[in-house]
């Protein structure tokens, strides 16, 4: 045991290794061959238990909160079927789990610990199983003989009494035959082995990223090169003088102000002159540029971070000046994001909702929230609390986005648009997940038959208990009442309506 190990826990490493092995088995037996659902949550809980056993010290309140939030995101596959939402939540939950283990509190520490965890993956399996292997190897080999003899005696007894029970009761005999003849999909064996190894590697890497018991495995050399502390230095090697940071910020503020002036003219008045000058229709103007404007918002945050990091602020005048210039830049950036949101909203009204559009919509709102947090930190030019605040805000925003059920929102918006205009993209809506089935069932019977036919085929084979999902269960109940019939679908006239050309 290392000096980090708490006294009185001589077998902590063995318990961790056993729990890690169980986590690998849970992942291997539940994930391959099944849809993602309850199985991902069971795997996450098993990994969390193993990592908890690997900690020699008591858990802090921050670690408990972050771990609980990570498990909450791992539970999303139980209630949502949209794979793109599940993937985003699972990745963010893994990041929260890493924060819970490492306790990183700055951007540099978070980035460094993430890289360390990735570098630990190749040795994660060895770290996870080393204590158990060492424990078994230290036992006397004389014990193997009695265990083997006991196993042989037990097998003989099972055969004798099992035969008697089988011949005595037909129901028991049928159950025994079903158990013996249980189908085993040999094609999934390689996948189960790979999943088990990956789960063990992830468990070992996660456990070895924080305070841990000594498994007798050396830290990878690349991890040691990163040093022990991911915190940034207190000051940069060379700070920029006043002229070096004031001039660029002033020019950037002027550029943003000019762009904002044009946006105000287009969105709130005088748009005909600007549109005539640009040579675009209003619909073309609405759908152009919102991705670039999102990039502008993210770039502005990078500029603010660089200015705070590299600008020299020796006097009170320097501190006031940086607040004014960066504050103006952030306020103008918020207006730019409002413009991007307005363009996107016009586009959605014209062509309807899609996954990409609703994701960009949510990203713009998230960027706006992060900018407000950065502005709050800029009041005193102190932002030690900012990384954790951004993580908490992101977690709340992502969970809200998930709770909204994006696929259902898309379906409802397109159903309402169909009721107003008679136009609908059957091909696109048929690709939505089971989350959208209830909303799509409100369509007229002939259109509903086309839209829900693919969903009926996807959900026809059912789920095992380990892949249970609330959305899929509800969708099957809805489909039983909707009874979509693909043969009754007038696909030629509905497959390519005018709306389908606007899926960009």
Tab-separated table of C-alpha atoms in Angstrom:
chain	number	residue	atom	x	y	z
A	1	UNK	CA	0.000	0.000	0.000
A	2	UNK	CA	1.131	3.528	-0.662
A	3	UNK	CA	1.209	6.313	1.862
A	4	UNK	CA	-2.172	7.439	0.572
A	5	UNK	CA	-3.904	4.335	1.845
A	6	UNK	CA	-5.931	4.727	4.966
A	7	UNK	CA	-4.933	2.455	7.866
A	8	UNK	CA	-7.174	-0.470	8.577
A	9	UNK	CA	-7.908	-1.206	4.893
A	10	UNK	CA	-5.378	-3.948	4.079
A	11	UNK	CA	-7.677	-5.569	1.524
A	12	UNK	CA	-8.949	-2.412	-0.188
A	13	UNK	CA	-7.036	-3.236	-3.357
A	14	UNK	CA	-8.493	-6.737	-3.518
A	15	UNK	CA	-12.024	-5.446	-3.007
A	16	UNK	CA	-11.497	-2.855	-5.735
A	17	UNK	CA	-10.167	-5.487	-8.148
A	18	UNK	CA	-13.113	-7.780	-7.447
A	19	UNK	CA	-15.581	-4.926	-7.963
A	20	UNK	CA	-13.817	-3.890	-11.187
A	21	UNK	CA	-14.080	-7.454	-12.462
A	22	UNK	CA	-17.793	-7.446	-11.679
A	23	UNK	CA	-18.162	-4.156	-13.574
A	24	UNK	CA	-16.458	-5.705	-16.584
A	25	UNK	CA	-18.784	-8.728	-16.434
A	26	UNK	CA	-21.891	-6.526	-16.107
A	27	UNK	CA	-20.848	-4.556	-19.196
A	28	UNK	CA	-19.955	-7.684	-21.176
A	29	UNK	CA	-23.196	-9.515	-20.386
A	30	UNK	CA	-25.628	-6.609	-20.748
A	31	UNK	CA	-24.360	-4.313	-23.523
A	32	UNK	CA	-23.478	-6.447	-26.594
A	33	UNK	CA	-26.492	-7.641	-28.557
A	34	UNK	CA	-28.926	-5.343	-26.734
A	35	UNK	CA	-30.245	-1.848	-27.303
A	36	UNK	CA	-28.865	0.760	-24.951
A	37	UNK	CA	-31.174	1.239	-21.989
A	38	UNK	CA	-31.064	0.069	-18.396
A	39	UNK	CA	-27.824	-1.791	-19.158
A	40	UNK	CA	-25.790	1.435	-19.439
A	41	UNK	CA	-27.004	2.596	-16.021
A	42	UNK	CA	-26.197	-0.803	-14.480
A	43	UNK	CA	-22.701	-0.648	-15.939
A	44	UNK	CA	-22.188	2.913	-14.693
A	45	UNK	CA	-23.318	1.944	-11.174
A	46	UNK	CA	-20.953	-1.041	-11.170
A	47	UNK	CA	-18.033	1.125	-12.289
A	48	UNK	CA	-18.919	3.784	-9.691
A	49	UNK	CA	-18.921	1.185	-6.904
A	50	UNK	CA	-15.520	-0.126	-7.995
A	51	UNK	CA	-13.970	3.341	-8.211
A	52	UNK	CA	-15.376	4.223	-4.785
A	53	UNK	CA	-13.697	1.146	-3.301
A	54	UNK	CA	-10.399	2.285	-4.840
A	55	UNK	CA	-10.364	5.521	-2.810
A	56	UNK	CA	-8.410	5.295	0.456
A	57	UNK	CA	-9.979	8.494	1.812
A	58	UNK	CA	-13.555	9.481	2.586
A	59	UNK	CA	-15.524	11.041	-0.259
A	60	UNK	CA	-15.950	14.807	-0.229
A	61	UNK	CA	-19.324	16.475	-0.742
A	62	UNK	CA	-18.194	17.796	-4.159
A	63	UNK	CA	-17.220	14.295	-5.270
A	64	UNK	CA	-20.566	12.864	-4.147
A	65	UNK	CA	-22.541	15.578	-5.964
A	66	UNK	CA	-20.530	15.177	-9.169
A	67	UNK	CA	-20.779	11.386	-9.042
A	68	UNK	CA	-24.545	11.584	-8.502
A	69	UNK	CA	-24.849	13.949	-11.476
A	70	UNK	CA	-22.764	11.557	-13.604
A	71	UNK	CA	-25.081	8.669	-12.718
A	72	UNK	CA	-28.084	10.864	-13.521
A	73	UNK	CA	-26.735	11.353	-17.047
A	74	UNK	CA	-26.034	7.611	-17.267
A	75	UNK	CA	-29.730	7.053	-16.501
A	76	UNK	CA	-30.842	9.001	-19.590
A	77	UNK	CA	-30.929	5.849	-21.808
A	78	UNK	CA	-33.635	4.466	-19.527
A	79	UNK	CA	-36.065	7.254	-20.464
A	80	UNK	CA	-34.841	8.575	-23.844
A	81	UNK	CA	-34.421	6.629	-27.086
A	82	UNK	CA	-32.725	9.277	-29.273
A	83	UNK	CA	-29.193	7.931	-29.725
A	84	UNK	CA	-27.683	11.376	-30.369
A	85	UNK	CA	-29.056	12.714	-27.071
A	86	UNK	CA	-27.926	9.588	-25.210
A	87	UNK	CA	-24.397	9.862	-26.669
A	88	UNK	CA	-24.013	13.516	-25.651
A	89	UNK	CA	-25.270	12.835	-22.138
A	90	UNK	CA	-23.055	9.760	-21.732
A	91	UNK	CA	-19.925	11.684	-22.746
A	92	UNK	CA	-20.746	14.562	-20.408
A	93	UNK	CA	-21.487	12.104	-17.599
A	94	UNK	CA	-18.065	10.506	-18.107
A	95	UNK	CA	-16.501	13.958	-17.818
A	96	UNK	CA	-18.372	14.608	-14.567
A	97	UNK	CA	-17.165	11.246	-13.223
A	98	UNK	CA	-13.577	12.238	-13.968
A	99	UNK	CA	-14.088	15.564	-12.158
A	100	UNK	CA	-15.537	13.694	-9.182
A	101	UNK	CA	-12.417	11.523	-8.968
A	102	UNK	CA	-9.741	14.150	-9.626
A	103	UNK	CA	-11.303	17.206	-7.994
A	104	UNK	CA	-9.918	19.443	-10.765
A	105	UNK	CA	-11.105	23.036	-10.338
A	106	UNK	CA	-9.454	24.991	-13.179
A	107	UNK	CA	-9.572	24.738	-16.960
A	108	UNK	CA	-5.897	23.716	-17.123
A	109	UNK	CA	-6.372	21.049	-14.454
A	110	UNK	CA	-9.465	19.670	-16.195
A	111	UNK	CA	-7.647	19.456	-19.525
A	112	UNK	CA	-4.570	17.880	-17.948
A	113	UNK	CA	-6.536	15.309	-15.965
A	114	UNK	CA	-8.541	14.371	-19.054
A	115	UNK	CA	-5.309	13.731	-20.949
A	116	UNK	CA	-3.911	11.751	-18.042
A	117	UNK	CA	-7.006	9.548	-17.937
A	118	UNK	CA	-6.686	8.805	-21.653
A	119	UNK	CA	-3.017	7.907	-21.220
A	120	UNK	CA	-3.906	5.586	-18.338
A	121	UNK	CA	-6.381	3.566	-20.427
A	122	UNK	CA	-3.803	1.106	-21.874
A	123	UNK	CA	-2.686	0.175	-18.353
A	124	UNK	CA	-6.159	0.341	-16.848
A	125	UNK	CA	-6.831	-3.395	-17.101
A	126	UNK	CA	-3.593	-4.247	-15.366
A	127	UNK	CA	-4.267	-1.742	-12.607
A	128	UNK	CA	-7.773	-3.126	-12.111
A	129	UNK	CA	-6.840	-6.815	-11.856
A	130	UNK	CA	-3.344	-6.619	-10.317
A	131	UNK	CA	-4.461	-6.661	-6.641
A	132	UNK	CA	-6.727	-9.677	-7.155
A	133	UNK	CA	-4.065	-11.570	-9.088
A	134	UNK	CA	-1.478	-10.820	-6.432
A	135	UNK	CA	-3.847	-11.908	-3.679
A	136	UNK	CA	-4.602	-15.209	-5.363
A	137	UNK	CA	-0.936	-15.825	-6.179
A	138	UNK	CA	0.055	-15.313	-2.543
A	139	UNK	CA	-2.236	-18.101	-1.340
A	140	UNK	CA	-0.862	-21.563	-0.747
A	141	UNK	CA	-1.267	-23.820	-3.728
A	142	UNK	CA	-2.186	-26.675	-1.372
A	143	UNK	CA	-5.693	-25.198	-1.244
A	144	UNK	CA	-6.254	-25.909	-4.916
A	145	UNK	CA	-6.473	-29.688	-4.289
A	146	UNK	CA	-9.320	-29.591	-1.737
A	147	UNK	CA	-11.245	-27.062	-3.858
A	148	UNK	CA	-10.945	-29.273	-6.936
A	149	UNK	CA	-12.003	-32.392	-4.995
A	150	UNK	CA	-14.975	-30.530	-3.512
A	151	UNK	CA	-16.035	-29.428	-6.992
A	152	UNK	CA	-15.930	-33.002	-8.297
A	153	UNK	CA	-17.954	-34.314	-5.352
A	154	UNK	CA	-20.517	-31.529	-5.808
A	155	UNK	CA	-20.841	-32.243	-9.524
A	156	UNK	CA	-21.462	-35.934	-8.818
A	157	UNK	CA	-24.174	-35.098	-6.284
A	158	UNK	CA	-25.853	-32.711	-8.723
A	159	UNK	CA	-25.959	-35.391	-11.393
A	160	UNK	CA	-27.463	-38.023	-9.076
A	161	UNK	CA	-30.103	-35.889	-7.400
A	162	UNK	CA	-30.769	-33.867	-10.538
A	163	UNK	CA	-31.642	-37.036	-12.388
A	164	UNK	CA	-34.055	-38.036	-9.633
A	165	UNK	CA	-35.805	-34.647	-9.703
A	166	UNK	CA	-36.061	-34.641	-13.484
A	167	UNK	CA	-37.687	-38.053	-13.561
A	168	UNK	CA	-40.014	-37.173	-10.674
A	169	UNK	CA	-41.590	-33.972	-12.028
A	170	UNK	CA	-42.369	-33.033	-15.638
A	171	UNK	CA	-42.436	-29.284	-14.967
A	172	UNK	CA	-38.985	-29.417	-13.404
A	173	UNK	CA	-37.794	-31.573	-16.271
A	174	UNK	CA	-39.004	-29.014	-18.817
A	175	UNK	CA	-37.299	-26.201	-16.921
A	176	UNK	CA	-34.073	-28.175	-16.804
A	177	UNK	CA	-34.228	-28.873	-20.544
A	178	UNK	CA	-34.843	-25.167	-21.263
A	179	UNK	CA	-31.880	-24.203	-19.109
A	180	UNK	CA	-29.556	-26.749	-20.718
A	181	UNK	CA	-30.681	-25.916	-24.256
A	182	UNK	CA	-30.548	-22.155	-23.688
A	183	UNK	CA	-29.378	-20.401	-26.839
A	184	UNK	CA	-25.895	-18.936	-26.635
A	185	UNK	CA	-24.976	-16.517	-29.396
A	186	UNK	CA	-21.347	-17.407	-30.058
A	187	UNK	CA	-21.073	-14.523	-32.527
A	188	UNK	CA	-21.320	-12.101	-29.577
A	189	UNK	CA	-18.455	-13.690	-27.638
A	190	UNK	CA	-15.734	-11.492	-29.241
A	191	UNK	CA	-17.848	-8.381	-28.642
A	192	UNK	CA	-18.385	-9.361	-25.004
A	193	UNK	CA	-14.650	-9.850	-24.516
A	194	UNK	CA	-13.894	-6.445	-26.056
A	195	UNK	CA	-16.556	-4.713	-23.950
A	196	UNK	CA	-15.257	-6.390	-20.784
A	197	UNK	CA	-11.704	-5.255	-21.522
A	198	UNK	CA	-12.836	-1.711	-22.302
A	199	UNK	CA	-14.894	-1.558	-19.096
A	200	UNK	CA	-11.954	-2.834	-17.044
A	201	UNK	CA	-9.608	-0.348	-18.714
A	202	UNK	CA	-11.982	2.556	-18.090
A	203	UNK	CA	-12.514	1.507	-14.468
A	204	UNK	CA	-8.783	1.186	-13.861
A	205	UNK	CA	-7.990	4.489	-15.575
A	206	UNK	CA	-10.717	6.321	-13.660
A	207	UNK	CA	-9.708	4.824	-10.317
A	208	UNK	CA	-6.018	5.563	-10.834
A	209	UNK	CA	-6.744	9.188	-11.744
A	210	UNK	CA	-7.466	10.179	-8.150
A	211	UNK	CA	-6.484	9.145	-4.604
A	212	UNK	CA	-6.200	5.375	-4.784
A	213	UNK	CA	-4.925	2.194	-3.234
A	214	UNK	CA	-1.586	0.901	-4.429
A	215	UNK	CA	-2.075	-1.855	-7.009
A	216	UNK	CA	1.640	-2.361	-7.563
A	217	UNK	CA	1.412	-0.795	-11.034
A	218	UNK	CA	3.663	2.094	-11.977
A	219	UNK	CA	2.194	5.294	-13.344
A	220	UNK	CA	2.699	5.501	-17.141
A	221	UNK	CA	5.733	7.537	-18.150
A	222	UNK	CA	3.679	9.938	-20.284
A	223	UNK	CA	1.454	10.653	-17.296
A	224	UNK	CA	4.499	11.370	-15.120
A	225	UNK	CA	5.761	13.829	-17.718
A	226	UNK	CA	2.643	15.951	-17.185
A	227	UNK	CA	3.624	16.536	-13.576
A	228	UNK	CA	1.539	16.266	-10.461
A	229	UNK	CA	-0.362	19.505	-10.702
A	230	UNK	CA	-2.497	20.591	-13.623
A	231	UNK	CA	-2.977	24.114	-12.233
A	232	UNK	CA	-1.666	26.961	-14.373
A	233	UNK	CA	1.193	29.147	-13.314
A	234	UNK	CA	0.281	32.241	-11.333
A	235	UNK	CA	1.436	34.553	-14.115
A	236	UNK	CA	2.383	34.138	-17.778
A	237	UNK	CA	6.046	34.196	-18.791
A	238	UNK	CA	5.524	37.406	-20.777
A	239	UNK	CA	2.544	39.709	-20.253
A	240	UNK	CA	1.384	42.107	-22.958
A	241	UNK	CA	1.826	45.827	-22.390
A	242	UNK	CA	-1.124	48.199	-22.442
A	243	UNK	CA	-0.777	49.149	-26.102
A	244	UNK	CA	-0.400	45.499	-27.100
A	245	UNK	CA	-3.792	44.525	-25.739
A	246	UNK	CA	-5.760	47.781	-25.863
A	247	UNK	CA	-5.347	48.339	-29.619
A	248	UNK	CA	-6.560	44.847	-30.665
A	249	UNK	CA	-9.509	44.982	-28.272
A	250	UNK	CA	-10.581	48.433	-29.462
A	251	UNK	CA	-10.443	47.329	-33.091
A	252	UNK	CA	-12.380	44.165	-32.309
A	253	UNK	CA	-15.022	46.133	-30.405
A	254	UNK	CA	-15.440	48.474	-33.363
A	255	UNK	CA	-15.845	45.543	-35.748
A	256	UNK	CA	-18.452	43.936	-33.500
A	257	UNK	CA	-20.272	47.267	-33.152
A	258	UNK	CA	-20.438	47.702	-36.942
A	259	UNK	CA	-21.800	44.196	-37.391
A	260	UNK	CA	-24.363	44.707	-34.637
A	261	UNK	CA	-25.522	47.942	-36.292
A	262	UNK	CA	-26.227	46.046	-39.519
A	263	UNK	CA	-28.078	43.326	-37.609
A	264	UNK	CA	-30.273	45.872	-35.857
A	265	UNK	CA	-31.108	47.448	-39.221
A	266	UNK	CA	-32.013	44.104	-40.773
A	267	UNK	CA	-33.898	42.585	-37.890
A	268	UNK	CA	-35.703	45.619	-36.544
A	269	UNK	CA	-36.056	47.967	-39.490
A	270	UNK	CA	-34.494	49.131	-42.729
A	271	UNK	CA	-34.033	45.517	-43.863
A	272	UNK	CA	-35.103	46.175	-47.441
A	273	UNK	CA	-32.100	48.396	-48.141
A	274	UNK	CA	-29.638	45.910	-46.655
A	275	UNK	CA	-31.214	42.927	-48.387
A	276	UNK	CA	-31.234	44.701	-51.721
A	277	UNK	CA	-27.576	45.560	-51.190
A	278	UNK	CA	-26.719	41.971	-50.271
A	279	UNK	CA	-28.743	40.566	-53.185
A	280	UNK	CA	-30.540	38.047	-50.983
A	281	UNK	CA	-34.155	37.246	-50.301
A	282	UNK	CA	-35.339	37.435	-46.704
A	283	UNK	CA	-35.533	33.638	-46.478
A	284	UNK	CA	-31.988	33.303	-47.810
A	285	UNK	CA	-30.781	35.910	-45.355
A	286	UNK	CA	-32.532	34.118	-42.504
A	287	UNK	CA	-30.814	30.785	-43.131
A	288	UNK	CA	-27.345	32.158	-43.909
A	289	UNK	CA	-24.646	32.711	-41.381
A	290	UNK	CA	-25.928	31.420	-38.076
A	291	UNK	CA	-23.169	28.790	-37.862
A	292	UNK	CA	-20.568	31.483	-38.435
A	293	UNK	CA	-22.179	33.661	-35.775
A	294	UNK	CA	-22.014	30.772	-33.297
A	295	UNK	CA	-18.301	30.479	-34.087
A	296	UNK	CA	-17.965	34.219	-33.464
A	297	UNK	CA	-19.486	33.767	-30.012
A	298	UNK	CA	-17.091	30.955	-29.128
A	299	UNK	CA	-14.161	32.927	-30.566
A	300	UNK	CA	-15.052	35.959	-28.466
A	301	UNK	CA	-14.833	33.816	-25.328
A	302	UNK	CA	-11.372	32.654	-26.416
A	303	UNK	CA	-10.297	36.277	-26.939
A	304	UNK	CA	-11.532	37.203	-23.466
A	305	UNK	CA	-9.659	34.272	-21.936
A	306	UNK	CA	-6.471	35.252	-23.763
A	307	UNK	CA	-6.786	38.899	-22.760
A	308	UNK	CA	-7.296	38.044	-19.097
A	309	UNK	CA	-4.386	35.620	-19.228
A	310	UNK	CA	-1.817	37.729	-21.079
A	311	UNK	CA	-2.659	41.394	-20.441
A	312	UNK	CA	-0.524	43.296	-17.934
A	313	UNK	CA	-2.733	45.089	-15.392
A	314	UNK	CA	-0.422	46.869	-12.993
A	315	UNK	CA	-2.465	49.998	-12.341
A	316	UNK	CA	-6.086	50.704	-11.489
A	317	UNK	CA	-6.483	52.366	-14.896
A	318	UNK	CA	-5.376	49.107	-16.581
A	319	UNK	CA	-7.947	47.116	-14.634
A	320	UNK	CA	-10.740	49.560	-15.441
A	321	UNK	CA	-9.765	49.629	-19.112
A	322	UNK	CA	-9.732	45.857	-19.485
A	323	UNK	CA	-13.131	45.626	-17.795
A	324	UNK	CA	-14.612	48.220	-20.146
A	325	UNK	CA	-13.161	46.763	-23.353
A	326	UNK	CA	-13.882	43.132	-22.534
A	327	UNK	CA	-17.298	44.002	-21.116
A	328	UNK	CA	-18.188	45.829	-24.322
A	329	UNK	CA	-16.971	42.880	-26.382
A	330	UNK	CA	-19.099	40.451	-24.384
A	331	UNK	CA	-22.203	42.645	-24.569
A	332	UNK	CA	-21.786	42.972	-28.336
A	333	UNK	CA	-21.247	39.211	-28.555
A	334	UNK	CA	-24.569	38.672	-26.818
A	335	UNK	CA	-26.221	40.840	-29.477
A	336	UNK	CA	-24.496	38.788	-32.184
A	337	UNK	CA	-25.872	35.619	-30.617
A	338	UNK	CA	-29.338	37.160	-30.479
A	339	UNK	CA	-28.972	37.863	-34.206
A	340	UNK	CA	-27.941	34.259	-34.844
A	341	UNK	CA	-30.878	33.028	-32.804
A	342	UNK	CA	-33.236	35.296	-34.704
A	343	UNK	CA	-31.948	34.025	-38.061
A	344	UNK	CA	-32.286	30.446	-36.925
A	345	UNK	CA	-35.819	31.038	-35.641
A	346	UNK	CA	-36.852	32.513	-38.996
A	347	UNK	CA	-35.360	29.508	-40.758
A	348	UNK	CA	-37.178	27.094	-38.427
A	349	UNK	CA	-40.475	28.876	-39.029
A	350	UNK	CA	-39.944	28.598	-42.784
A	351	UNK	CA	-38.639	25.033	-43.022
A	352	UNK	CA	-39.436	23.368	-39.694
A	353	UNK	CA	-37.336	21.815	-36.964
A	354	UNK	CA	-34.547	19.258	-37.396
A	355	UNK	CA	-32.039	17.781	-34.973
A	356	UNK	CA	-29.269	20.009	-36.276
A	357	UNK	CA	-31.346	23.172	-35.998
A	358	UNK	CA	-32.603	22.468	-32.505
A	359	UNK	CA	-29.049	21.572	-31.400
A	360	UNK	CA	-27.698	24.857	-32.760
A	361	UNK	CA	-30.607	26.651	-31.091
A	362	UNK	CA	-29.677	25.130	-27.727
A	363	UNK	CA	-25.973	25.819	-28.274
A	364	UNK	CA	-26.623	29.530	-28.877
A	365	UNK	CA	-28.612	29.770	-25.644
A	366	UNK	CA	-25.856	27.892	-23.795
A	367	UNK	CA	-23.172	30.212	-25.164
A	368	UNK	CA	-25.213	33.180	-24.016
A	369	UNK	CA	-25.397	31.764	-20.496
A	370	UNK	CA	-21.637	31.143	-20.407
A	371	UNK	CA	-21.003	34.720	-21.547
A	372	UNK	CA	-23.175	36.033	-18.710
A	373	UNK	CA	-21.120	33.968	-16.224
A	374	UNK	CA	-17.887	35.322	-17.706
A	375	UNK	CA	-19.227	38.885	-17.388
A	376	UNK	CA	-20.025	38.218	-13.735
A	377	UNK	CA	-16.465	36.976	-13.181
A	378	UNK	CA	-15.104	40.070	-14.928
A	379	UNK	CA	-16.606	42.443	-12.378
A	380	UNK	CA	-13.693	41.734	-10.036
A	381	UNK	CA	-11.398	40.034	-12.574
A	382	UNK	CA	-11.415	36.936	-10.405
A	383	UNK	CA	-12.798	33.723	-11.773
A	384	UNK	CA	-11.604	30.819	-9.639
A	385	UNK	CA	-15.233	29.822	-9.281
A	386	UNK	CA	-15.909	30.123	-13.017
A	387	UNK	CA	-14.876	26.622	-14.250
A	388	UNK	CA	-17.087	24.849	-11.736
A	389	UNK	CA	-19.915	27.316	-12.403
A	390	UNK	CA	-19.717	26.668	-16.162
A	391	UNK	CA	-19.726	22.904	-15.548
A	392	UNK	CA	-22.773	23.206	-13.277
A	393	UNK	CA	-24.565	25.467	-15.762
A	394	UNK	CA	-23.742	23.081	-18.621
A	395	UNK	CA	-25.032	20.108	-16.634
A	396	UNK	CA	-28.290	21.924	-15.855
A	397	UNK	CA	-28.689	23.081	-19.462
A	398	UNK	CA	-27.977	19.627	-20.906
A	399	UNK	CA	-30.360	17.931	-18.493
A	400	UNK	CA	-33.053	20.488	-19.361
A	401	UNK	CA	-32.438	19.842	-23.063
A	402	UNK	CA	-32.742	16.105	-22.460
A	403	UNK	CA	-35.891	16.507	-20.362
A	404	UNK	CA	-37.493	18.462	-23.234
A	405	UNK	CA	-37.069	15.359	-25.437
A	406	UNK	CA	-35.674	17.046	-28.579
A	407	UNK	CA	-37.060	14.451	-30.983
A	408	UNK	CA	-40.541	14.947	-29.516
A	409	UNK	CA	-40.182	18.737	-29.834
A	410	UNK	CA	-39.171	18.339	-33.487
A	411	UNK	CA	-42.128	16.057	-34.128
A	412	UNK	CA	-44.664	18.372	-32.471
A	413	UNK	CA	-43.382	21.415	-34.364
A	414	UNK	CA	-43.564	19.620	-37.691
A	415	UNK	CA	-47.042	18.262	-36.950
A	416	UNK	CA	-48.237	21.800	-36.182
A	417	UNK	CA	-46.615	23.047	-39.377
A	418	UNK	CA	-48.357	20.317	-41.365
A	419	UNK	CA	-51.693	21.378	-39.900
A	420	UNK	CA	-51.010	24.982	-40.958
A	421	UNK	CA	-49.413	24.451	-44.393
A	422	UNK	CA	-50.117	20.861	-45.454
A	423	UNK	CA	-46.375	20.317	-46.061
A	424	UNK	CA	-44.348	17.643	-44.279
A	425	UNK	CA	-41.108	15.727	-44.749
A	426	UNK	CA	-42.167	12.113	-44.280
A	427	UNK	CA	-38.712	10.706	-45.012
A	428	UNK	CA	-37.040	12.790	-42.309
A	429	UNK	CA	-39.696	12.367	-39.624
A	430	UNK	CA	-39.650	8.589	-40.090
A	431	UNK	CA	-36.014	8.592	-38.894
A	432	UNK	CA	-36.858	10.104	-35.499
A	433	UNK	CA	-36.541	7.937	-32.422
A	434	UNK	CA	-39.264	6.421	-30.288
A	435	UNK	CA	-39.322	9.663	-28.292
A	436	UNK	CA	-41.305	11.234	-31.153
A	437	UNK	CA	-43.852	8.471	-31.683
A	438	UNK	CA	-46.574	9.926	-29.455
A	439	UNK	CA	-46.383	13.341	-31.137
A	440	UNK	CA	-46.356	11.851	-34.635
A	441	UNK	CA	-49.433	9.757	-33.873
A	442	UNK	CA	-51.454	13.012	-34.014
A	443	UNK	CA	-51.020	13.113	-37.806
A	444	UNK	CA	-53.871	12.067	-40.113
A	445	UNK	CA	-54.131	8.314	-40.646
A	446	UNK	CA	-52.653	8.194	-44.159
A	447	UNK	CA	-49.639	10.348	-43.263
A	448	UNK	CA	-49.212	8.641	-39.891
A	449	UNK	CA	-49.009	5.271	-41.643
A	450	UNK	CA	-46.015	6.487	-43.662
A	451	UNK	CA	-44.242	8.251	-40.812
A	452	UNK	CA	-44.619	5.475	-38.223
A	453	UNK	CA	-43.995	2.478	-40.487
A	454	UNK	CA	-40.229	2.578	-39.954
A	455	UNK	CA	-40.671	3.063	-36.217
A	456	UNK	CA	-42.938	0.021	-36.086
A	457	UNK	CA	-40.269	-2.098	-37.775
A	458	UNK	CA	-37.543	-0.835	-35.437
A	459	UNK	CA	-39.606	-1.573	-32.335
A	460	UNK	CA	-41.110	-4.841	-33.495
A	461	UNK	CA	-38.574	-7.174	-31.884
A	462	UNK	CA	-38.954	-5.793	-28.333
A	463	UNK	CA	-36.328	-5.280	-25.626
A	464	UNK	CA	-34.781	-7.575	-23.052
A	465	UNK	CA	-34.973	-6.464	-19.428
A	466	UNK	CA	-31.394	-5.146	-19.471
A	467	UNK	CA	-32.189	-2.811	-22.364
A	468	UNK	CA	-35.504	-1.588	-20.945
A	469	UNK	CA	-36.398	1.929	-22.074
A	470	UNK	CA	-39.440	3.970	-21.077
A	471	UNK	CA	-39.710	5.803	-24.412
A	472	UNK	CA	-39.643	2.586	-26.446
A	473	UNK	CA	-42.206	0.943	-24.165
A	474	UNK	CA	-44.566	3.913	-24.540
A	475	UNK	CA	-43.987	4.013	-28.291
A	476	UNK	CA	-44.994	0.360	-28.624
A	477	UNK	CA	-48.186	1.090	-26.699
A	478	UNK	CA	-48.884	4.022	-29.025
A	479	UNK	CA	-48.210	1.941	-32.133
A	480	UNK	CA	-50.673	-0.688	-30.974
A	481	UNK	CA	-53.444	1.908	-31.147
A	482	UNK	CA	-52.109	3.684	-34.251
A	483	UNK	CA	-51.652	0.400	-36.200
A	484	UNK	CA	-49.482	1.826	-38.995
A	485	UNK	CA	-49.694	-0.158	-42.204
A	486	UNK	CA	-46.834	0.457	-44.601
A	487	UNK	CA	-48.836	-1.045	-47.477
A	488	UNK	CA	-51.436	1.726	-47.078
A	489	UNK	CA	-48.787	4.441	-47.226
A	490	UNK	CA	-49.117	6.624	-50.349
A	491	UNK	CA	-45.347	7.082	-50.381
A	492	UNK	CA	-44.916	8.500	-53.918
A	493	UNK	CA	-47.023	11.664	-53.427
A	494	UNK	CA	-45.800	12.284	-49.858
A	495	UNK	CA	-42.149	11.320	-50.025
A	496	UNK	CA	-40.966	14.497	-51.778
A	497	UNK	CA	-43.196	17.448	-50.886
A	498	UNK	CA	-41.862	21.004	-51.225
A	499	UNK	CA	-40.809	20.942	-47.579
A	500	UNK	CA	-38.348	18.076	-48.038
A	501	UNK	CA	-36.074	20.380	-50.035
A	502	UNK	CA	-35.636	22.613	-47.021
A	503	UNK	CA	-33.910	20.130	-44.748
A	504	UNK	CA	-30.639	22.010	-44.789
